[in-house]
Tab-separated table of C-alpha atoms and ligand atoms in Angstrom:
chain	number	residue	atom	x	y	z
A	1	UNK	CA	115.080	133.642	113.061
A	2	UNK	CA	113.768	130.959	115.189
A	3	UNK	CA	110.687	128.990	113.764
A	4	UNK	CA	107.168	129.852	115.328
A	5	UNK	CA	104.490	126.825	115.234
A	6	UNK	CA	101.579	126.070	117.216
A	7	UNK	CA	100.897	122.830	118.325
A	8	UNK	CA	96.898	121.948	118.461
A	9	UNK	CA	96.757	118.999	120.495
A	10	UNK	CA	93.501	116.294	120.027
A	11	UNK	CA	94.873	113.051	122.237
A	12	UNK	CA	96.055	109.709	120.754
A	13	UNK	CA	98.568	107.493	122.501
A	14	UNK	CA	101.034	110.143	121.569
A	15	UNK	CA	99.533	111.844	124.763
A	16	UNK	CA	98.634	108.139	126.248
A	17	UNK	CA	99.679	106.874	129.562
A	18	UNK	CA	100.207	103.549	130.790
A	19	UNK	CA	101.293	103.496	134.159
A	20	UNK	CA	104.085	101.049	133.332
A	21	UNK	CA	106.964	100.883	131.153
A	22	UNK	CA	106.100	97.763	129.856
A	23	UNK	CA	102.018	97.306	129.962
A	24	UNK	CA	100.330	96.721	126.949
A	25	UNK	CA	96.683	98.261	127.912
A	26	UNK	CA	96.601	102.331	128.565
A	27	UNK	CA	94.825	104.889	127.924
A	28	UNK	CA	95.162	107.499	125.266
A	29	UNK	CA	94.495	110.995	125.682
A	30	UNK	CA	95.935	111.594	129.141
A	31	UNK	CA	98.582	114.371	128.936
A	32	UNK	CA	97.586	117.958	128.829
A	33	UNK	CA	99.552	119.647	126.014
A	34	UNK	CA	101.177	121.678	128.588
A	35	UNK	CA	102.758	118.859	130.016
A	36	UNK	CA	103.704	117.505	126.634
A	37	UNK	CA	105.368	120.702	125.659
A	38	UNK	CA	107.313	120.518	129.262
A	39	UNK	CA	108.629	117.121	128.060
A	40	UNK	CA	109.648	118.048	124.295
A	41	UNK	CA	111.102	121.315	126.036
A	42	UNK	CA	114.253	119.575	126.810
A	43	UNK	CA	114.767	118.124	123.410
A	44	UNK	CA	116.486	121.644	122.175
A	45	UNK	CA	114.079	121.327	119.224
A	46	UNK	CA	115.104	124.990	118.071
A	47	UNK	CA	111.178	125.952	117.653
A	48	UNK	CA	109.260	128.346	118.999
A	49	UNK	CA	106.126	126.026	120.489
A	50	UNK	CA	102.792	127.157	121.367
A	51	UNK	CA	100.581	124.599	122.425
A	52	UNK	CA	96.557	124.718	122.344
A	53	UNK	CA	94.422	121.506	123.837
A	54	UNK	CA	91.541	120.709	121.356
A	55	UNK	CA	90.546	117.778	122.777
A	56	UNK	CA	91.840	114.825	124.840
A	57	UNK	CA	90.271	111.784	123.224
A	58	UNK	CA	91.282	108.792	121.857
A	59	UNK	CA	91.310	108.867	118.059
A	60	UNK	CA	88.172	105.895	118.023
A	61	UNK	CA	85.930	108.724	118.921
A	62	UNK	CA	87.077	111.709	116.758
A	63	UNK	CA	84.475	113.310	114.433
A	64	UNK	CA	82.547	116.383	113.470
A	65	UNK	CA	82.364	117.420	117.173
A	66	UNK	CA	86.135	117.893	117.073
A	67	UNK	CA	86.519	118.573	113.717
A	68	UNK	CA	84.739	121.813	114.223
A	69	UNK	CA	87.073	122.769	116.854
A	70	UNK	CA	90.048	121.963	114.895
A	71	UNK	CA	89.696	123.086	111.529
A	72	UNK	CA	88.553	127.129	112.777
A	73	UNK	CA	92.342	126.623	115.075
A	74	UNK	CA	94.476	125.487	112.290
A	75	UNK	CA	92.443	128.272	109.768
A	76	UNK	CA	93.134	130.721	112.843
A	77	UNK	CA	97.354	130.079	112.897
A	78	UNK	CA	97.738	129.812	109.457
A	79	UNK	CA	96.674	133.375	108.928
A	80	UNK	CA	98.698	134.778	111.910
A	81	UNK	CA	101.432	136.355	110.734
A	82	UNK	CA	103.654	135.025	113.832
A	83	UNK	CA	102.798	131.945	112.898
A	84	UNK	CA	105.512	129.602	110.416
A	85	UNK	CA	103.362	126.094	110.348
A	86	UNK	CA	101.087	123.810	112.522
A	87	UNK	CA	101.058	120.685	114.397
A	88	UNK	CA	98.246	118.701	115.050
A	89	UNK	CA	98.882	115.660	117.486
A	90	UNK	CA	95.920	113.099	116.721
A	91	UNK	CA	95.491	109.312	117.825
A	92	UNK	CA	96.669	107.089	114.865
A	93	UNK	CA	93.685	105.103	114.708
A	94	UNK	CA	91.535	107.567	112.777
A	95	UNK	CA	94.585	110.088	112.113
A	96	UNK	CA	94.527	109.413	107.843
A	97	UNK	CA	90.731	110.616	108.048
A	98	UNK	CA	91.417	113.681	109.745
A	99	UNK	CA	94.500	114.330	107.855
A	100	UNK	CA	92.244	113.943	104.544
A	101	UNK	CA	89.965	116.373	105.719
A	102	UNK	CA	92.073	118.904	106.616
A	103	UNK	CA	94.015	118.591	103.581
A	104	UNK	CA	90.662	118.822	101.140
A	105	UNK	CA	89.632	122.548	103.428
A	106	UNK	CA	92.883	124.257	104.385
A	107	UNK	CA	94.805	126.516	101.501
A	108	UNK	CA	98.297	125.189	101.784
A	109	UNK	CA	100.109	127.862	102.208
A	110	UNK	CA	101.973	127.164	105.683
A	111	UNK	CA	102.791	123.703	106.555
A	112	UNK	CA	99.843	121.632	108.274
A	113	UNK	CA	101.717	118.937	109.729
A	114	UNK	CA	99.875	115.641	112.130
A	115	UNK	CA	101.526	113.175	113.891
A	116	UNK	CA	101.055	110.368	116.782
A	117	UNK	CA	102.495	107.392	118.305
A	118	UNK	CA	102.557	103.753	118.436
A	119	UNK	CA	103.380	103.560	122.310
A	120	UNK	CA	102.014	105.643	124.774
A	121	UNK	CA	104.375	108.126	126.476
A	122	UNK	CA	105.375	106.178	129.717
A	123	UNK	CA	106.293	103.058	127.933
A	124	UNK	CA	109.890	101.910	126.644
A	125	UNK	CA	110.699	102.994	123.427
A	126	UNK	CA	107.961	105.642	123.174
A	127	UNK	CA	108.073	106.728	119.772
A	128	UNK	CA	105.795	110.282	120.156
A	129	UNK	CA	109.173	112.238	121.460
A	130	UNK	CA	111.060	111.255	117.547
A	131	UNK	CA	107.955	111.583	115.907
A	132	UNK	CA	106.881	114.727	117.361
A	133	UNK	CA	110.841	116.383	116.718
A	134	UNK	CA	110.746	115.051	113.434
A	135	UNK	CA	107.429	116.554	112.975
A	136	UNK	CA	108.871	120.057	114.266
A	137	UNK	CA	111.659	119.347	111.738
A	138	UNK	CA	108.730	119.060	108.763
A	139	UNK	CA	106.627	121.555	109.515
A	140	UNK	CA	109.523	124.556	110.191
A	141	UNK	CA	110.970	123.534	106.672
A	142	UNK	CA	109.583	126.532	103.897
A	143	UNK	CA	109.699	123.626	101.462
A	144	UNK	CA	107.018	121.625	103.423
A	145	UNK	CA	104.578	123.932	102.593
A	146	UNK	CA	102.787	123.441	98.694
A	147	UNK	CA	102.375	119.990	99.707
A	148	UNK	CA	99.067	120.062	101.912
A	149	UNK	CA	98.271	118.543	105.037
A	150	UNK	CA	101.517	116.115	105.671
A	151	UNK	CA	101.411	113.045	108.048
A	152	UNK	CA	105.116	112.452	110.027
A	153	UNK	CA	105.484	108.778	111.513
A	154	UNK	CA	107.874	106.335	111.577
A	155	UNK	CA	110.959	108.990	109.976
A	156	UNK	CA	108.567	109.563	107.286
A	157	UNK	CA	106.474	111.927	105.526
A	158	UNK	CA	103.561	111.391	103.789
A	159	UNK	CA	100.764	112.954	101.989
A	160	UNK	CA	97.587	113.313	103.837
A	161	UNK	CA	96.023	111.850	100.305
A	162	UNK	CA	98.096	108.898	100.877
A	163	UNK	CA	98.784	107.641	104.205
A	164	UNK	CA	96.495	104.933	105.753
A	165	UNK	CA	97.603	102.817	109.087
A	166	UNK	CA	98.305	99.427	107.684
A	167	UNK	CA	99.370	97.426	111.206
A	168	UNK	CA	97.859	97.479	114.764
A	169	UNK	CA	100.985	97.513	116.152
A	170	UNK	CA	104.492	98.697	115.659
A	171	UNK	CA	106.374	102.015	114.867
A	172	UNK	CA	105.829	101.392	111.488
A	173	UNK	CA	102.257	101.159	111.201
A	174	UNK	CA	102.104	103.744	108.228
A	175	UNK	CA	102.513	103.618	104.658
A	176	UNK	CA	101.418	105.646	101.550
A	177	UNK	CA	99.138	104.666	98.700
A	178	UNK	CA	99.611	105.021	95.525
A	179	UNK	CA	102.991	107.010	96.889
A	180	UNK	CA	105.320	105.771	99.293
A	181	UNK	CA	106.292	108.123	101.836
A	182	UNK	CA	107.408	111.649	100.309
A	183	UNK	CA	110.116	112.342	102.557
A	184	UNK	CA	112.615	111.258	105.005
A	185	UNK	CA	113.112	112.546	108.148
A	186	UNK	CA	115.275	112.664	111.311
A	187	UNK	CA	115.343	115.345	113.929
A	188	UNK	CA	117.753	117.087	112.306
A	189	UNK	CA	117.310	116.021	108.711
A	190	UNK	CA	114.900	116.339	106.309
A	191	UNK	CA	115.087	115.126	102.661
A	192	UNK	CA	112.363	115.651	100.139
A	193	UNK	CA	111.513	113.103	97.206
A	194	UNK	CA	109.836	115.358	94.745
A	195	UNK	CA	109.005	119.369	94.478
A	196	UNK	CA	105.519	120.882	95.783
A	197	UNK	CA	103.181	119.993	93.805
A	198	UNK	CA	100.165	122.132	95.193
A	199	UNK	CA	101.635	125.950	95.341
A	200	UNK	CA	99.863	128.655	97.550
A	201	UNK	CA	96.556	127.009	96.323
A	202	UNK	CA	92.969	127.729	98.519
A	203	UNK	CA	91.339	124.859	99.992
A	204	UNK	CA	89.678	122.475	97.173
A	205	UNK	CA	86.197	122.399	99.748
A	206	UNK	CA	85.187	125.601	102.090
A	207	UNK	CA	84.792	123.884	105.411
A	208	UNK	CA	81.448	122.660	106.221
A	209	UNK	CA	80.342	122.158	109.802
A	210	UNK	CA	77.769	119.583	108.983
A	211	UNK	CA	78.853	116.967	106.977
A	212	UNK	CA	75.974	114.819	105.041
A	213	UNK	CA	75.748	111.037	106.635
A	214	UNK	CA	77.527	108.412	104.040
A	215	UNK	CA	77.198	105.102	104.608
A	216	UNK	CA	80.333	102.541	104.557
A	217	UNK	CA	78.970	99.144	103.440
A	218	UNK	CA	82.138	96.376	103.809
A	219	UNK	CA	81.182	93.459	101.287
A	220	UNK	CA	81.997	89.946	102.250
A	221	UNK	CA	81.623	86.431	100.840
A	222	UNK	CA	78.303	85.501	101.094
A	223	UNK	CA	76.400	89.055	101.457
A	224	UNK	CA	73.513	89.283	100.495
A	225	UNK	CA	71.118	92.485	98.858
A	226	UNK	CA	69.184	92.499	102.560
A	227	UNK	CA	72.395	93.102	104.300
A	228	UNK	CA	73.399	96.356	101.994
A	229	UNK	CA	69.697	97.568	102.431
A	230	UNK	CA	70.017	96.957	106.521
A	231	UNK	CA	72.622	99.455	106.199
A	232	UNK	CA	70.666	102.571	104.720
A	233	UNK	CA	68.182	104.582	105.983
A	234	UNK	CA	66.392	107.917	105.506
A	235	UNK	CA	69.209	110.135	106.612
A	236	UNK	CA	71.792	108.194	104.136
A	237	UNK	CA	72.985	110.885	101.475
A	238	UNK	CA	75.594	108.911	100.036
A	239	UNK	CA	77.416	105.138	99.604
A	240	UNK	CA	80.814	104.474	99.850
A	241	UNK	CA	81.274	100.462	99.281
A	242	UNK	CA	84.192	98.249	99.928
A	243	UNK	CA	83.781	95.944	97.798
A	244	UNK	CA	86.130	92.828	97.149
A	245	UNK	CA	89.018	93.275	94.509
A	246	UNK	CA	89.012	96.089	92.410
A	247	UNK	CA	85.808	97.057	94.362
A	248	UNK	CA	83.820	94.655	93.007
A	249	UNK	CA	80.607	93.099	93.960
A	250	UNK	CA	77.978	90.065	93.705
A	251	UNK	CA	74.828	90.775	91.084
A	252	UNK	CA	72.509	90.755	93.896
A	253	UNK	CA	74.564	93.342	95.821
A	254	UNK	CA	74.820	95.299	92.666
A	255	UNK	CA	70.978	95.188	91.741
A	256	UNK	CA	70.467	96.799	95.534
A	257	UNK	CA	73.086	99.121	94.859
A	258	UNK	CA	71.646	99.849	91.093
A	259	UNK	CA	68.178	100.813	92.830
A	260	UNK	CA	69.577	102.862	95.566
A	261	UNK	CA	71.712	105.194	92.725
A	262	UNK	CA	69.028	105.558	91.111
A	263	UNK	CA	67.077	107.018	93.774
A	264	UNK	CA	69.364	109.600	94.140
A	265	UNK	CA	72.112	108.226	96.452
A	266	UNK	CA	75.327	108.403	94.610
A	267	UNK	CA	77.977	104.785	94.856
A	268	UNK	CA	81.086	104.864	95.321
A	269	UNK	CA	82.871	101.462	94.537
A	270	UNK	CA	86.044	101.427	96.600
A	271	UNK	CA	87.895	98.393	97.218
A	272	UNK	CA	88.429	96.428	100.990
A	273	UNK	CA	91.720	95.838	99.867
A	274	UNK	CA	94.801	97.532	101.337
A	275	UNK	CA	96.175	98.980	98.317
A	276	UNK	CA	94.866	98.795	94.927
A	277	UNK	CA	92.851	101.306	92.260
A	278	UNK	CA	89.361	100.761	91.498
A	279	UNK	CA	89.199	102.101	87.966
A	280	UNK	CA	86.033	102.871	86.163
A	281	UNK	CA	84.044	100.025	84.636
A	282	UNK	CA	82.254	100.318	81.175
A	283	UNK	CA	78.593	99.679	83.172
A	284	UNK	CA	79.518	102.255	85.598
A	285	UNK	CA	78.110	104.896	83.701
A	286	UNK	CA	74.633	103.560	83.268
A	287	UNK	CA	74.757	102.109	86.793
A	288	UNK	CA	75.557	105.382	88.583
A	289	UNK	CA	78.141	104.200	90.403
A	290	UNK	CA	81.873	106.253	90.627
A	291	UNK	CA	84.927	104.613	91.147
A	292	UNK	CA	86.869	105.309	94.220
A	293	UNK	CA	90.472	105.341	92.275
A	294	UNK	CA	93.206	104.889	94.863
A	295	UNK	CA	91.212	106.366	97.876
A	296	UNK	CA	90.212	103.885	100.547
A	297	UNK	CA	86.791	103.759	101.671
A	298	UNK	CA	87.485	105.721	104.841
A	299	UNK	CA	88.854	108.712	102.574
A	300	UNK	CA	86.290	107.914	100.037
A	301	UNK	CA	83.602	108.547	102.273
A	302	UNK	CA	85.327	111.898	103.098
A	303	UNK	CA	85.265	113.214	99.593
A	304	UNK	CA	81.953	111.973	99.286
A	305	UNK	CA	81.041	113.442	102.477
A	306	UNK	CA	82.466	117.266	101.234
A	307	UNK	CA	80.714	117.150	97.327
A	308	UNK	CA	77.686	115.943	98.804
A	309	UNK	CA	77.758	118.973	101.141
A	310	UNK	CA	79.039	121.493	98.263
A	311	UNK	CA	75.431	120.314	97.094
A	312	UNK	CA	77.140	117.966	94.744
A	313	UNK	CA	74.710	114.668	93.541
A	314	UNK	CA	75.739	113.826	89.860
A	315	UNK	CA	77.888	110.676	89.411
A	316	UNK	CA	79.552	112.542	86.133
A	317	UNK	CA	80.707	115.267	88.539
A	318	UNK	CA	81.927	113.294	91.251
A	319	UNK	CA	83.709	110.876	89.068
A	320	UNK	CA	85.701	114.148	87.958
A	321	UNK	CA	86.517	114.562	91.922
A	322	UNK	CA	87.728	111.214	92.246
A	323	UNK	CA	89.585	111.059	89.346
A	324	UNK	CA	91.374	114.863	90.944
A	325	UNK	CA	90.666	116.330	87.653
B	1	SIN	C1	94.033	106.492	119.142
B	1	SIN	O1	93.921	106.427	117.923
B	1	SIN	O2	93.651	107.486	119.797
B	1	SIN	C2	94.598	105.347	119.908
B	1	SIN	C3	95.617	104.611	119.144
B	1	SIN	C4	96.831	105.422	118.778
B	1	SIN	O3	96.928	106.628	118.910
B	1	SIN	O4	97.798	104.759	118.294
């Protein structure tokens, strides 16, 4: 029987047109996912494809405005009967964030698979026609599912928990933290590393159309307590911090940070490093502060972002989160 997915289309340079092969400015967000579908129709990708625009934006600007559009779509297909998985196409730039989020709210029972490009669609060496066939490839495979959201770039596969962009430029901008990639893929080949390791589950969050404002403060040499305070106001529910190292911090930094837990705000201490855990410290505890584990600050925030909105506040508790337990 031939595989039925739906393709929810958001922009990115997967959609991006430059108006020469060999330009390096364009813009993203340009094709319709009509026309896309038109293009990938000649590929013989053996999929039934239904396409649906969400937006047409480039990833810079993506957010709760979108999010809300998205999430009900991809909550929509899953429970159609007709319908065997999901693609979202996204803009790389912010594409781990969304992927995060999707994977924290949707059950993962069908495959929820997003993927971009490097190079817009009118240039040499596109990449969005291979990633978007190996992404059909991913999300049409019954194995794919029990895995959550899955990111497909560069002939990989990663976990939404673990993918982050780690280059500006290239067809291999992607890589997975603390996992590699969990899969390798082709157009027409597909190898796991590893068995599902979520199940059928529900969604760890119910979906939450107004997420709380957290604050991500980047630490630097030389930062000082009035720069972290700068950076909160009256509407800030929440701190994520990217601190140097193992998310670590200068006294007066910490002191600031110190007052503003204890006023309610729950810290975060993630690390501005590309890969690396931020483990609890003994003084955690008694400062209020969690430790981010191996989530970067931009998924960091996200988690934050959901427990604060579950009407979650107690370091102790979201500690627990972070540490997936
Ligand atoms: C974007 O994130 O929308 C632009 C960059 C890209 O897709 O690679």
């Amino acid at each position: 029987m031939t595989t039925r997915l739906t393709v929810l289309a958001t922009g990115g340079t997967i959609a991006g047109i430059a108006g020469s092969a060999i330009a390096n400015d364009y813009t993203a967000g340009e094709i319709s996912i009509d026309e896309y579908l038109k293009k990938v129709g000649v590929l013989g990708l053996g999929a039934e494809l239904s396409g649906r625009q969400i937006a047409n934006i480039d990833s810079a600007d993506m957010g709760p405005e979108v999010w809300n559009l998205l999430h009900p779509a991809i909550a929509e297909a899953l429970a159609d009967p007709d319908c065997d998985g999901v693609i979202v196409t996204h803009g790389t730039d912010t594409l781990e964030e969304t992927a995060f989020l999707l994977d924290l709210t949707l059950p993962a029972t069908k495959p929820v698979v997003v993927v971009g490009a490097m190079r817009p669609a009118d240039a040499v060496g596109y990449d969005g026609l291979r990633n978007f066939a190996n992404s059909v490839r991913v999300a049409g495979d019954p194995l794919a599912s029990g895995r959550g959201v899955l990111v497909v770039m560069g002939d990989r596969v990663f976990a939404a928990r673990d993918v982050r962009k780690v280059r500006t430029r290239g067809t291999e901008a992607f890589r997975g933290f603390p996992r590699e990639s969990i899969g390798l893929v082709t157009p027409s080949t597909l190898e796991w590393f590893g068995a599902p390791w979520r199940g059928n589950t529900d969604a760890a969050f119910a979906w939450n159309n107004d997420l709380p404002q957290v604050a991500i403060i980047y630490l630097h040499a030389a930062i000082c307590a009035d720069d972290v305070a700068r950076q909160v106001d009256a509407d800030t529910k929440g701190i994520v911090v990217a601190g140097v190292g193992e998310g670590n911090m200068p006294e007066r930094v910490r002191k600031e940070l110190v007052r503003l837990a204890a006023s309610g705000i729950p810290v975060v201490r993630a690390s501005r490093a590309n890969e690396g855990l931020v483990d609890r410290e003994p003084e955690d505890e008694a400062n209020r502060f969690v430790a981010a584990r191996a989530l970067n600050p931009q998924k960091a925030r996200i988690l934050l972002q959901l427990l604060l909105a579950g009407g979650e506040t107690d370091p102790a508790a979201i500690q627990r989160a972070f540490d997936g337990r």
